[in-house]
Each structure stands twice: as C-alpha cells, then as structure tokens.
Amino acid sequence: MFESAEIGHQIKKAEFDRQTPLLRQALLTAQYKLLEQNKAAVIILVNGVDGAGKGETVNLFNQWMDPRHIHTHAFGAASDGERDRPDMWRFWQALPPKGRIGILFGSWYTDPIIQRVMSRQRGQDRDKRRSADSDQTRHNERDAHCTAVFEKQLARIRDLERMLVAEGAAIVKLWFHLSKDAQAERLRTLSAKKSTAWRVTKDDWRQYKHYDEFIEVCELALRETSTGEAPWHIIEGSNHAYRSLAAGNLLLNALDRTLKGTTASLTPAEPLPERSLDKLSISNTADYSRSLGRASYERQLTKLQGELSLLTRHKRFKERSLVLVFEGMDAAGKGSTIRRITGAIDARLFRVVPIAAPTDEERAQPYLWRFWRQIPARGHAVIFDRSWYGRVLVERVEKLCKPTDWMRAYHEINEFEDTLTDSGSIVLKFWLAITRKEQLKRFKLREKTPHKNFKITSDDWRNREKWSAYELALSDMIDRTSSEIAPWNVIASDDKLWSRIEVLKRMCAAIEKTL
C-alpha cells in the first residue's frame, strides 16, 4: 500500500511558490462558503510516520485559512479523566460543529495501532526466551486475543466514520509516509539543529527501531478502514513542497464536494420493519395486574435503597460507571422512579440528564454527540430521563428524521452501548409500560392538581393520539436493541409502587452481578 509513497515525489520551489497563492485563495474561499452554508463539518485526520511533516502541515492549514473557524486538536497520551471514560469519548468532545473544519492531529487510529505494534513486540521478546511448547501455546493464544481486539477496534472505527458521514460530515484522512531510510535521515537532520532538535524525542528513536512492525500494522489498518465514504490518502512526506500542495489540494477537493453536496453516499438501509400479523406488541402483552400495598412498598423501598447505596459505594464500583436509561409513554412514572433512585445515591456521584428537543448547538453536531458528552467517569452514574432512543421513537413517529436515519440508528445505538460496556460501564435500560386507560387517568389528575399542572401539555394529548405508531416503534426498538450486554427491562407501571420496587430490584441485582 505504501510503495507509491516511496518513489521520491518532488516539486521545485519555484512551482510551489507559483501554486501556493492560488491554492490559499481557493481554500479560504471554500472555508467561508462552508461557514456560510452551515450544513456540514469537515473533519481532517492527520496520521503517519514520525518526521513525515504532520505537524508542519497542520500549521500550514491554519496559516492558509482562517484559524478562528478551525478546531485543531492534538492527541497524545490520554489524561486521567480521559482514561476514566471510553476510548472514543475524547474524540467526540473534539468534533467540529457544522460549518467548521476540525483537524485531529493524532486520531482514533493512533492508540489501536500503537497497542498492536507493542503487543507484537512483547510477543517477539517472549519468543526469544521461550523454549517449552506450553509457552508457545500461550503466546499463540495471547496473539490471537490481541488480533481480535485490534480487528474489533477497526470495525468500531469504520462504524464511527460511516455514522459521521451519514450525519453530513466529510472526512479527509491523510497519512504522511516516509521510507525507513528517509525517516532516519529526517530524524538525524532535525536532531542536528538546535532550533529543531526539541522535535525529536527518545520515543521517536525508540519507535523508529520498530519501523517494520509499525508499517505492517499500519498497512493492515489502512487497508481495513479505507472505505468509499472515508478513504485514506497517502502522501509522501520527504519533500515539503510536494507534501504541502498534495495535502492542500486534497482538502480543497473535499471542501468543494461538501459545498456541492456530492459527498460519498452510503448503502441504503434495510427495508422498513413491518407490524406483526397478530398486532401483538411489547406494551399490550405486559402483565399490568401486579400491585403492591403501601406498607410492603415502604419496607421494600427502605431495604432496596440501602442495598443500592452500599453497591454504589463498593470499592469495585470505583472501577465502573453506571448509565441508566429511562424511557416510556408520557405519565408512565419515569420521574418518580428516578427520584427513588437518586434518594439512595450520594449526590456527588450522579447526574440526572433530562432529554428534550436538541438545542442549536446540539443540532450542529452528530446525533449521538450530546449523549457522549454526558458519559460519566468511573465511580459515577448518569441517569437519562429519555435518551438516544428518541431517534427511533419520537423522531421516527413525528417524522423529524428520514427513515434511513432512524433505521441506521439501531446499529449505531448498539455500537454505542457496546463501547460503553467494553469500557466498564454498567448500562441498564428501563421501559416503563402503561396502558392507555391508566395514562388517561393520570393526565386528568395532573390537570386537576395545581402542583402537577406543569406536567401536562398539549403535546402530551397530541402524542396520545399516536399511540399505535409509538407501539410499533417500541416493538421495533426492543427487538433491535435489546442485547445480551444491554438488555431492555420492560416494567409494567400501571401500579407505580410495584414498578418502582421492581426497577430497584433489577438495578441492585445487575450491579451486584457485575461487581
């Protein structure tokens, strides 16, 4: 894959000086048009071999365009706060809004590649000391595990980039390459001058020793993630003029395609789901007959809140995080159930996030952005009062997004939750089910009760008229997103006392099992 980037591309300084003003003007014009349209973001990923000119190119982009509208982020080793969250969390915080250009210097490719290279090196070091067949077997098993982890990381990256493109972003992936000899020469040249010696570290020379392993892993990564919607562009980095013009023209082409609305198209979503022939659904088959007396409720509530308090203060909980999702029809009891949970947890350890219509800031980002930014650190909990499932519920029913958008959302949601659980999060999802009769009773009670008037709006009555559409959307949601790692808990909630206790029971059991 890298052979074409090692043939010695050269552009003379005079030609560079001739082309540069024209390219700068075109880039600046395109940047302002992107800002004016405010319909899409352009994300530039900058990766490659050390010494190949990555930093210089990032600086050049900021010089050639208006840096006020460029979001530049350089990623090194993760901080303590970043390590306490899923690997992708810090990249989601850096995504540019619509109309802006974002440069990710070192991206979501860096850590997986380095981890795979170092795992291979550790395996080779063990091979030198190994003699027994049993040691070889263990080595093979470890290498197979590392390979599986790497492949899963690449699959997750493909899913992320596919989702970003589907949300309207353009992704420009630039890989700056040097041959082994060229890299050595580049590092020596930089080290020889006092003005540039600081740019070469011991880590750079250490990684140079693993150049061959690094390139082998990188070739696999680029091959597996160079897709139609987000292809890789390999640029030879030995010649400043060639490197700069090549990168600048690739960015200009991406901006032009974005402005014309001709970015890469995605494979159409699968056919829309159909309603079951017998018209049964999750909500109309739940057992609503179960109830609980007040005295029994108070006893169990005290006991379960005590258990939940102890579980969230357990020493092992410090290595986990808790993500609670509450969904349900209007007046199903989400708020009152959440209050019974928060009454048992240290207020310093949780946040309740009520989800309403997205703000202008949130609409300028991919759909999942506003949920990623709320993911808690280890030892903490976040409770979503409605959640990312709005895309496959209210946005689907109210036709606030296209069918292709909510259809692809099932896979995106599953990947999101898989990422959370892989990082140590406990993801618990509750659907509080209620009958139409009980909902009507609660609506009327809210209208008559002064301190509950704020809970009933014209939208609640309007949503009630679309009950059947919500039932169909609910059934599809449960069917497509109830996984082994993050199953749905459907709780019949016509009796609020029983449903609150049932939620607490399932919460305690799930947390205890995980710990």
mmCIF file of C-alpha atoms in Angstrom, residues 224-373:
data_model
loop_
_atom_site.group_PDB
_atom_site.id
_atom_site.type_symbol
_atom_site.label_atom_id
_atom_site.label_comp_id
_atom_site.label_asym_id
_atom_site.label_seq_id
_atom_site.Cartn_x
_atom_site.Cartn_y
_atom_site.Cartn_z
ATOM 1 C CA GLU A 224 -9.333 -2.342 6.504
ATOM 2 C CA THR A 225 -10.562 1.234 7.034
ATOM 3 C CA SER A 226 -10.149 2.841 3.612
ATOM 4 C CA THR A 227 -13.824 2.867 2.637
ATOM 5 C CA GLY A 228 -15.871 4.533 -0.066
ATOM 6 C CA GLU A 229 -17.232 7.137 2.338
ATOM 7 C CA ALA A 230 -13.893 7.762 4.107
ATOM 8 C CA PRO A 231 -10.868 6.685 2.002
ATOM 9 C CA TRP A 232 -7.264 7.099 3.048
ATOM 10 C CA HIS A 233 -4.940 9.427 1.122
ATOM 11 C CA ILE A 234 -1.236 8.532 1.406
ATOM 12 C CA ILE A 235 1.189 11.435 0.961
ATOM 13 C CA GLU A 236 4.947 11.107 0.699
ATOM 14 C CA GLY A 237 6.407 13.400 3.325
ATOM 15 C CA SER A 238 10.057 13.819 2.295
ATOM 16 C CA ASN A 239 9.550 16.889 0.085
ATOM 17 C CA HIS A 240 7.947 19.899 1.785
ATOM 18 C CA ALA A 241 6.579 21.421 -1.425
ATOM 19 C CA TYR A 242 5.008 18.208 -2.706
ATOM 20 C CA ARG A 243 3.615 17.279 0.708
ATOM 21 C CA SER A 244 2.046 20.693 1.268
ATOM 22 C CA LEU A 245 0.450 21.039 -2.145
ATOM 23 C CA ALA A 246 -0.821 17.453 -2.128
ATOM 24 C CA ALA A 247 -2.463 17.868 1.277
ATOM 25 C CA GLY A 248 -3.884 21.275 0.398
ATOM 26 C CA ASN A 249 -5.427 20.065 -2.866
ATOM 27 C CA LEU A 250 -6.957 17.017 -1.167
ATOM 28 C CA LEU A 251 -8.575 19.302 1.388
ATOM 29 C CA LEU A 252 -9.794 21.684 -1.320
ATOM 30 C CA ASN A 253 -11.382 18.809 -3.250
ATOM 31 C CA ALA A 254 -13.151 17.634 -0.093
ATOM 32 C CA LEU A 255 -14.434 21.154 0.604
ATOM 33 C CA ASP A 256 -15.702 21.520 -2.974
ATOM 34 C CA ARG A 257 -17.540 18.181 -2.817
ATOM 35 C CA THR A 258 -19.070 19.126 0.517
ATOM 36 C CA LEU A 259 -20.238 22.510 -0.761
ATOM 37 C CA LYS A 260 -21.814 20.859 -3.811
ATOM 38 C CA GLY A 261 -23.466 18.181 -1.693
ATOM 39 C CA THR A 262 -21.668 15.404 -3.546
ATOM 40 C CA THR A 263 -20.013 13.659 -0.600
ATOM 41 C CA ALA A 264 -19.847 9.883 -0.538
ATOM 42 C CA SER A 265 -23.225 8.152 -0.422
ATOM 43 C CA LEU A 266 -23.922 5.255 1.877
ATOM 44 C CA THR A 267 -25.502 1.903 1.264
ATOM 45 C CA PRO A 268 -29.289 2.228 1.655
ATOM 46 C CA ALA A 269 -30.713 0.972 4.918
ATOM 47 C CA GLU A 270 -32.514 -2.355 5.076
ATOM 48 C CA PRO A 271 -36.283 -2.474 4.329
ATOM 49 C CA LEU A 272 -38.527 -0.829 6.887
ATOM 50 C CA PRO A 273 -39.897 -3.173 9.562
ATOM 51 C CA GLU A 274 -43.479 -4.337 9.327
ATOM 52 C CA ARG A 275 -46.010 -4.826 12.105
ATOM 53 C CA SER A 276 -46.625 -8.398 13.290
ATOM 54 C CA LEU A 277 -49.656 -10.064 11.747
ATOM 55 C CA ASP A 278 -51.363 -10.628 15.112
ATOM 56 C CA LYS A 279 -50.713 -6.980 16.134
ATOM 57 C CA LEU A 280 -49.236 -8.012 19.483
ATOM 58 C CA SER A 281 -46.641 -5.652 20.919
ATOM 59 C CA ILE A 282 -44.411 -5.313 23.960
ATOM 60 C CA SER A 283 -46.769 -2.873 25.657
ATOM 61 C CA ASN A 284 -50.074 -4.672 25.091
ATOM 62 C CA THR A 285 -48.767 -8.051 26.287
ATOM 63 C CA ALA A 286 -47.215 -6.851 29.583
ATOM 64 C CA ASP A 287 -48.778 -8.042 32.852
ATOM 65 C CA TYR A 288 -50.381 -4.963 34.396
ATOM 66 C CA SER A 289 -52.169 -6.845 37.162
ATOM 67 C CA ARG A 290 -49.279 -6.818 39.641
ATOM 68 C CA SER A 291 -49.560 -4.347 42.503
ATOM 69 C CA LEU A 292 -48.111 -3.615 45.917
ATOM 70 C CA GLY A 293 -49.594 -2.329 49.152
ATOM 71 C CA ARG A 294 -48.263 0.853 50.736
ATOM 72 C CA ALA A 295 -46.849 -0.845 53.869
ATOM 73 C CA SER A 296 -44.998 -3.514 51.881
ATOM 74 C CA TYR A 297 -43.777 -0.856 49.471
ATOM 75 C CA GLU A 298 -42.279 1.286 52.249
ATOM 76 C CA ARG A 299 -40.461 -1.713 53.779
ATOM 77 C CA GLN A 300 -39.013 -2.861 50.477
ATOM 78 C CA LEU A 301 -38.116 0.667 49.396
ATOM 79 C CA THR A 302 -36.038 1.252 52.524
ATOM 80 C CA LYS A 303 -34.282 -2.103 52.132
ATOM 81 C CA LEU A 304 -33.514 -1.692 48.411
ATOM 82 C CA GLN A 305 -32.341 1.907 48.717
ATOM 83 C CA GLY A 306 -29.925 0.740 51.393
ATOM 84 C CA GLU A 307 -28.613 -2.004 49.108
ATOM 85 C CA LEU A 308 -28.211 0.423 46.216
ATOM 86 C CA SER A 309 -26.352 2.878 48.432
ATOM 87 C CA LEU A 310 -23.896 0.193 49.537
ATOM 88 C CA LEU A 311 -23.374 -1.066 45.984
ATOM 89 C CA THR A 312 -22.533 2.386 44.614
ATOM 90 C CA ARG A 313 -20.049 2.901 47.468
ATOM 91 C CA HIS A 314 -18.419 -0.514 46.998
ATOM 92 C CA LYS A 315 -14.683 -0.365 46.266
ATOM 93 C CA ARG A 316 -15.176 -2.252 42.991
ATOM 94 C CA PHE A 317 -17.741 0.283 41.813
ATOM 95 C CA LYS A 318 -14.863 2.800 41.586
ATOM 96 C CA GLU A 319 -13.659 0.846 38.536
ATOM 97 C CA ARG A 320 -17.092 1.014 36.896
ATOM 98 C CA SER A 321 -19.587 3.634 35.827
ATOM 99 C CA LEU A 322 -23.363 3.376 35.774
ATOM 100 C CA VAL A 323 -25.509 4.511 32.838
ATOM 101 C CA LEU A 324 -29.255 4.355 33.463
ATOM 102 C CA VAL A 325 -31.782 4.893 30.672
ATOM 103 C CA PHE A 326 -35.471 5.531 31.351
ATOM 104 C CA GLU A 327 -37.982 5.548 28.537
ATOM 105 C CA GLY A 328 -41.747 5.156 28.486
ATOM 106 C CA MET A 329 -45.042 6.674 27.422
ATOM 107 C CA ASP A 330 -45.982 10.045 28.913
ATOM 108 C CA ALA A 331 -47.034 9.779 32.601
ATOM 109 C CA ALA A 332 -45.543 6.294 32.945
ATOM 110 C CA GLY A 333 -43.719 7.274 36.153
ATOM 111 C CA LYS A 334 -40.168 7.907 34.964
ATOM 112 C CA GLY A 335 -39.624 10.983 37.115
ATOM 113 C CA SER A 336 -40.948 9.487 40.358
ATOM 114 C CA THR A 337 -38.908 6.309 39.808
ATOM 115 C CA ILE A 338 -35.737 8.329 39.212
ATOM 116 C CA ARG A 339 -36.330 10.224 42.463
ATOM 117 C CA ARG A 340 -36.389 6.941 44.414
ATOM 118 C CA ILE A 341 -33.041 6.030 42.858
ATOM 119 C CA THR A 342 -31.350 9.372 43.486
ATOM 120 C CA GLY A 343 -32.555 9.246 47.075
ATOM 121 C CA ALA A 344 -30.239 6.266 47.611
ATOM 122 C CA ILE A 345 -27.054 7.519 45.892
ATOM 123 C CA ASP A 346 -24.516 10.051 47.118
ATOM 124 C CA ALA A 347 -25.359 13.300 45.313
ATOM 125 C CA ARG A 348 -21.667 13.743 44.438
ATOM 126 C CA LEU A 349 -21.730 10.554 42.383
ATOM 127 C CA PHE A 350 -24.645 11.035 39.973
ATOM 128 C CA ARG A 351 -26.234 13.397 37.471
ATOM 129 C CA VAL A 352 -29.769 13.329 36.083
ATOM 130 C CA VAL A 353 -29.910 14.359 32.428
ATOM 131 C CA PRO A 354 -33.406 15.203 31.124
ATOM 132 C CA ILE A 355 -33.540 14.968 27.340
ATOM 133 C CA ALA A 356 -35.703 17.444 25.442
ATOM 134 C CA ALA A 357 -35.591 18.786 21.880
ATOM 135 C CA PRO A 358 -31.980 19.424 20.809
ATOM 136 C CA THR A 359 -30.537 22.911 21.093
ATOM 137 C CA ASP A 360 -28.929 24.758 18.190
ATOM 138 C CA GLU A 361 -25.506 23.683 19.482
ATOM 139 C CA GLU A 362 -26.614 20.032 19.579
ATOM 140 C CA ARG A 363 -28.189 20.164 16.110
ATOM 141 C CA ALA A 364 -24.810 21.318 14.765
ATOM 142 C CA GLN A 365 -23.260 18.000 15.830
ATOM 143 C CA PRO A 366 -23.856 14.304 15.019
ATOM 144 C CA TYR A 367 -26.904 12.878 16.781
ATOM 145 C CA LEU A 368 -25.042 10.937 19.490
ATOM 146 C CA TRP A 369 -22.751 13.858 20.392
ATOM 147 C CA ARG A 370 -24.959 15.259 23.146
ATOM 148 C CA PHE A 371 -25.101 11.848 24.829
ATOM 149 C CA TRP A 372 -21.394 11.104 24.526
ATOM 150 C CA ARG A 373 -20.578 14.347 26.335
#
